[in-house]
Structures are given as C-alpha cells and as structure tokens.
CSV table of C-alpha atoms in Angstrom, one decimal:
chain,number,residue,atom,x,y,z
A,1,MET,CA,0.0,0.0,0.0
A,2,THR,CA,1.4,3.4,-1.0
A,3,PRO,CA,1.5,6.2,1.5
A,4,GLN,CA,-1.3,8.0,-0.3
A,5,GLU,CA,-3.5,4.9,-0.2
A,6,ASP,CA,-2.8,4.4,3.5
A,7,ARG,CA,-3.6,8.0,4.2
A,8,LEU,CA,-6.9,7.9,2.2
A,9,TRP,CA,-8.0,4.8,4.0
A,10,GLN,CA,-7.0,6.2,7.4
A,11,PHE,CA,-8.9,9.4,6.6
A,12,ALA,CA,-12.0,7.3,5.7
A,13,ALA,CA,-11.8,5.4,9.0
A,14,ARG,CA,-11.4,8.6,11.0
A,15,LEU,CA,-14.2,10.2,9.0
A,16,ALA,CA,-16.5,7.3,9.9
A,17,LYS,CA,-16.0,8.1,13.6
A,18,VAL,CA,-17.1,11.7,13.0
A,19,VAL,CA,-20.2,10.5,11.1
A,20,ASP,CA,-21.1,8.3,14.1
A,21,ALA,CA,-20.8,11.4,16.4
A,22,LEU,CA,-23.2,13.5,14.4
A,23,PRO,CA,-26.6,14.1,16.1
A,24,ASN,CA,-29.4,11.8,15.3
A,25,THR,CA,-31.5,14.6,13.8
A,26,ARG,CA,-32.8,14.9,10.2
A,27,LEU,CA,-30.0,17.3,9.3
A,28,GLY,CA,-27.4,15.2,11.1
A,29,ARG,CA,-28.5,12.0,9.3
A,30,HIS,CA,-28.5,13.8,5.9
A,31,VAL,CA,-25.0,15.2,6.4
A,32,ALA,CA,-23.8,11.8,7.7
A,33,GLY,CA,-25.0,10.1,4.6
A,34,GLN,CA,-23.4,12.7,2.3
A,35,ILE,CA,-20.0,12.4,4.1
A,36,VAL,CA,-20.2,8.6,4.0
A,37,ARG,CA,-20.7,8.7,0.3
A,38,SER,CA,-18.1,11.3,-0.6
A,39,GLY,CA,-15.4,10.9,2.1
A,40,ILE,CA,-15.1,7.1,2.0
A,41,ALA,CA,-15.3,7.1,-1.9
A,42,ALA,CA,-11.9,8.8,-2.3
A,43,ALA,CA,-9.9,5.8,-1.1
A,44,PRO,CA,-11.4,3.1,-3.4
A,45,ASN,CA,-11.4,5.5,-6.4
A,46,TYR,CA,-7.7,6.1,-5.8
A,47,ASP,CA,-7.1,2.4,-5.6
A,48,GLU,CA,-8.9,1.9,-8.9
A,49,ALA,CA,-6.9,4.7,-10.5
A,50,ARG,CA,-3.6,2.9,-9.6
A,51,SER,CA,-4.7,0.0,-11.8
A,52,GLY,CA,-5.8,2.3,-14.6
A,53,GLU,CA,-5.6,1.1,-18.2
A,54,SER,CA,-3.8,4.2,-19.4
A,55,ARG,CA,-2.4,7.5,-18.1
A,56,ALA,CA,-5.7,9.2,-19.1
A,57,ASP,CA,-7.7,6.6,-17.2
A,58,PHE,CA,-5.4,7.2,-14.1
A,59,VAL,CA,-5.9,11.0,-14.3
A,60,HIS,CA,-9.7,10.6,-14.7
A,61,LYS,CA,-10.0,8.3,-11.7
A,62,VAL,CA,-7.7,10.3,-9.5
A,63,ASN,CA,-9.7,13.4,-10.5
A,64,ILE,CA,-12.9,11.6,-9.3
A,65,ALA,CA,-11.2,10.9,-5.9
A,66,LEU,CA,-10.1,14.5,-5.7
A,67,LYS,CA,-13.7,15.7,-6.4
A,68,GLU,CA,-15.0,13.4,-3.6
A,69,LEU,CA,-12.4,14.9,-1.2
A,70,VAL,CA,-13.4,18.5,-2.1
A,71,GLU,CA,-17.0,17.6,-1.5
A,72,THR,CA,-16.1,16.1,1.9
A,73,ARG,CA,-14.1,19.2,2.9
A,74,GLY,CA,-17.3,21.2,2.2
A,75,TRP,CA,-19.4,19.0,4.4
A,76,LEU,CA,-16.9,19.1,7.2
A,77,LYS,CA,-17.0,22.9,7.1
A,78,PHE,CA,-20.8,22.8,7.1
A,79,ILE,CA,-20.7,20.6,10.2
A,80,VAL,CA,-19.0,23.4,12.0
A,81,LEU,CA,-21.1,26.2,10.5
A,82,ALA,CA,-24.4,24.3,11.4
A,83,GLU,CA,-23.0,23.6,14.9
A,84,LEU,CA,-23.5,19.9,14.5
A,85,LEU,CA,-20.1,19.3,16.1
A,86,PRO,CA,-17.5,21.6,17.6
A,87,ALA,CA,-14.8,22.9,15.3
A,88,SER,CA,-12.1,21.2,17.5
A,89,ARG,CA,-13.7,17.8,16.7
A,90,VAL,CA,-13.3,18.2,12.9
A,91,ALA,CA,-10.3,20.6,12.5
A,92,VAL,CA,-7.8,17.8,12.1
A,93,LEU,CA,-9.9,16.1,9.5
A,94,VAL,CA,-10.3,19.3,7.6
A,95,GLU,CA,-6.6,19.8,7.5
A,96,GLU,CA,-5.9,16.2,6.5
A,97,CYS,CA,-8.6,16.6,3.7
A,98,GLU,CA,-6.9,19.7,2.4
A,99,GLN,CA,-3.5,18.0,2.4
A,100,LEU,CA,-4.9,15.0,0.6
A,101,CYS,CA,-6.5,17.3,-2.0
A,102,ARG,CA,-3.1,18.9,-2.6
A,103,ILE,CA,-1.4,15.5,-2.9
A,104,LEU,CA,-4.0,14.2,-5.5
A,105,GLY,CA,-4.0,17.6,-7.3
A,106,LYS,CA,-0.2,17.3,-7.7
A,107,SER,CA,-0.5,13.7,-8.8
A,108,ILE,CA,-2.9,14.7,-11.5
A,109,ALA,CA,-0.7,17.6,-12.7
A,110,THR,CA,2.4,15.3,-12.7
A,111,ALA,CA,0.6,12.6,-14.7
A,112,LYS,CA,-0.6,15.2,-17.2
A,113,THR,CA,2.8,16.7,-17.8
A,114,ALA,CA,4.9,13.6,-17.7
A,115,ARG,CA,6.7,12.9,-20.9
A,116,LYS,CA,4.3,11.6,-23.5
A,117,PRO,CA,5.2,9.0,-26.0
A,118,ARG,CA,6.1,10.1,-29.5
A,119,GLN,CA,3.1,10.6,-31.7
A,120,GLY,CA,4.3,8.2,-34.4
A,121,TRP,CA,5.8,8.4,-37.9
A,122,GLU,CA,3.4,11.1,-39.0
A,123,SER,CA,5.3,13.7,-36.8
A,124,ASP,CA,8.6,12.9,-38.4
A,125,SER,CA,8.8,14.8,-41.7
A,126,SER,CA,12.2,13.3,-42.6
A,127,LEU,CA,10.7,9.8,-42.7
A,128,SER,CA,10.3,8.4,-46.1
A,129,ILE,CA,7.4,6.1,-47.0
A,130,THR,CA,8.3,3.9,-49.9
A,131,ASN,CA,6.5,1.1,-51.8
A,132,ASN,CA,8.1,-1.0,-54.5
A,133,LYS,CA,5.6,0.2,-57.2
A,134,PHE,CA,5.0,3.8,-56.0
A,135,PRO,CA,7.9,5.5,-54.2
A,136,MET,CA,6.7,8.5,-52.3
A,137,THR,CA,8.1,10.6,-49.5
A,138,ASN,CA,6.1,11.8,-46.6
A,139,SER,CA,5.9,15.4,-48.0
A,140,GLN,CA,4.6,14.0,-51.4
A,141,SER,CA,1.9,12.0,-49.6
A,142,ARG,CA,0.5,15.2,-48.1
A,143,ASN,CA,0.7,17.0,-51.5
A,144,PRO,CA,-0.5,14.5,-54.1
A,145,LYS,CA,-0.4,17.1,-56.9
A,146,SER,CA,3.4,17.3,-56.8
C-alpha cells in the first residue's frame, strides 16, 4: 500500500467516527449520509486509479477521488457552521482533507505533464514512405499534386 493509499483509508476510517458522532436529527443524518458517500469514496477511487488502463484513465479516476475529497471538505466545514459538532472535533480532518486534496492535485498535474510517448511516424517529416511500385516521401503523400 502506498503512503497515499494508506492516508486515504486512514482518513476514511477517522471520518466514519465523526459520522457516528453526528446528532441523530434529520440534518445530522443527511450530512452523515453525504459524508459517508463522498469521504469514503476517495480511497477506493484512488485504488482503482492505480490500476488504470492508461495515463488518461489514471488521471480521470484520481480526479474523481479529488472531487470526492473536495465535497467532503465542504461537508466538514458545514458541520462546524451548522454547529453539529465543535470545530475542534473536525479541525484535524479538515486539515488532512486539504493535504490529501493537494497531494492528489499534484499527482494529476504530474501525470498530465509527464513525458508523453512520441506521436508516431506522422510527426517525423524526414521519414520516407516507400512502396516498390510507388515510391513516395512523406511530403509527397501530403501534397499528391506534386
């Protein structure tokens, strides 16, 4: 398990304890349900991203995990604003959520800017395409009237 995976799962476990501490009111139950869905979803989404089929698939799935964390951060702030729990009870989770958001955001940026494979022979204008019957260079294939 990578450090990010471990932190995401630890965050989800700590978040579950906050959910259980929310009041058993209509609002408390609603917020609890939202946090369970968004906060716990980040860890399995990140796990899925690590086994992505391509770099684009990895970026897409990590982005989903990031969006879930951003939503969770909002719900944690709402808990304090609505006075469902004291700020001291959720402050550590808010900070951890913000750090995880920064980590996943950097991971996405790195994956997007990592060296991409060469586009193929089309991008190399010096490459010559020949056929036994019809010799033709790449520039001639683009301008058939020549």
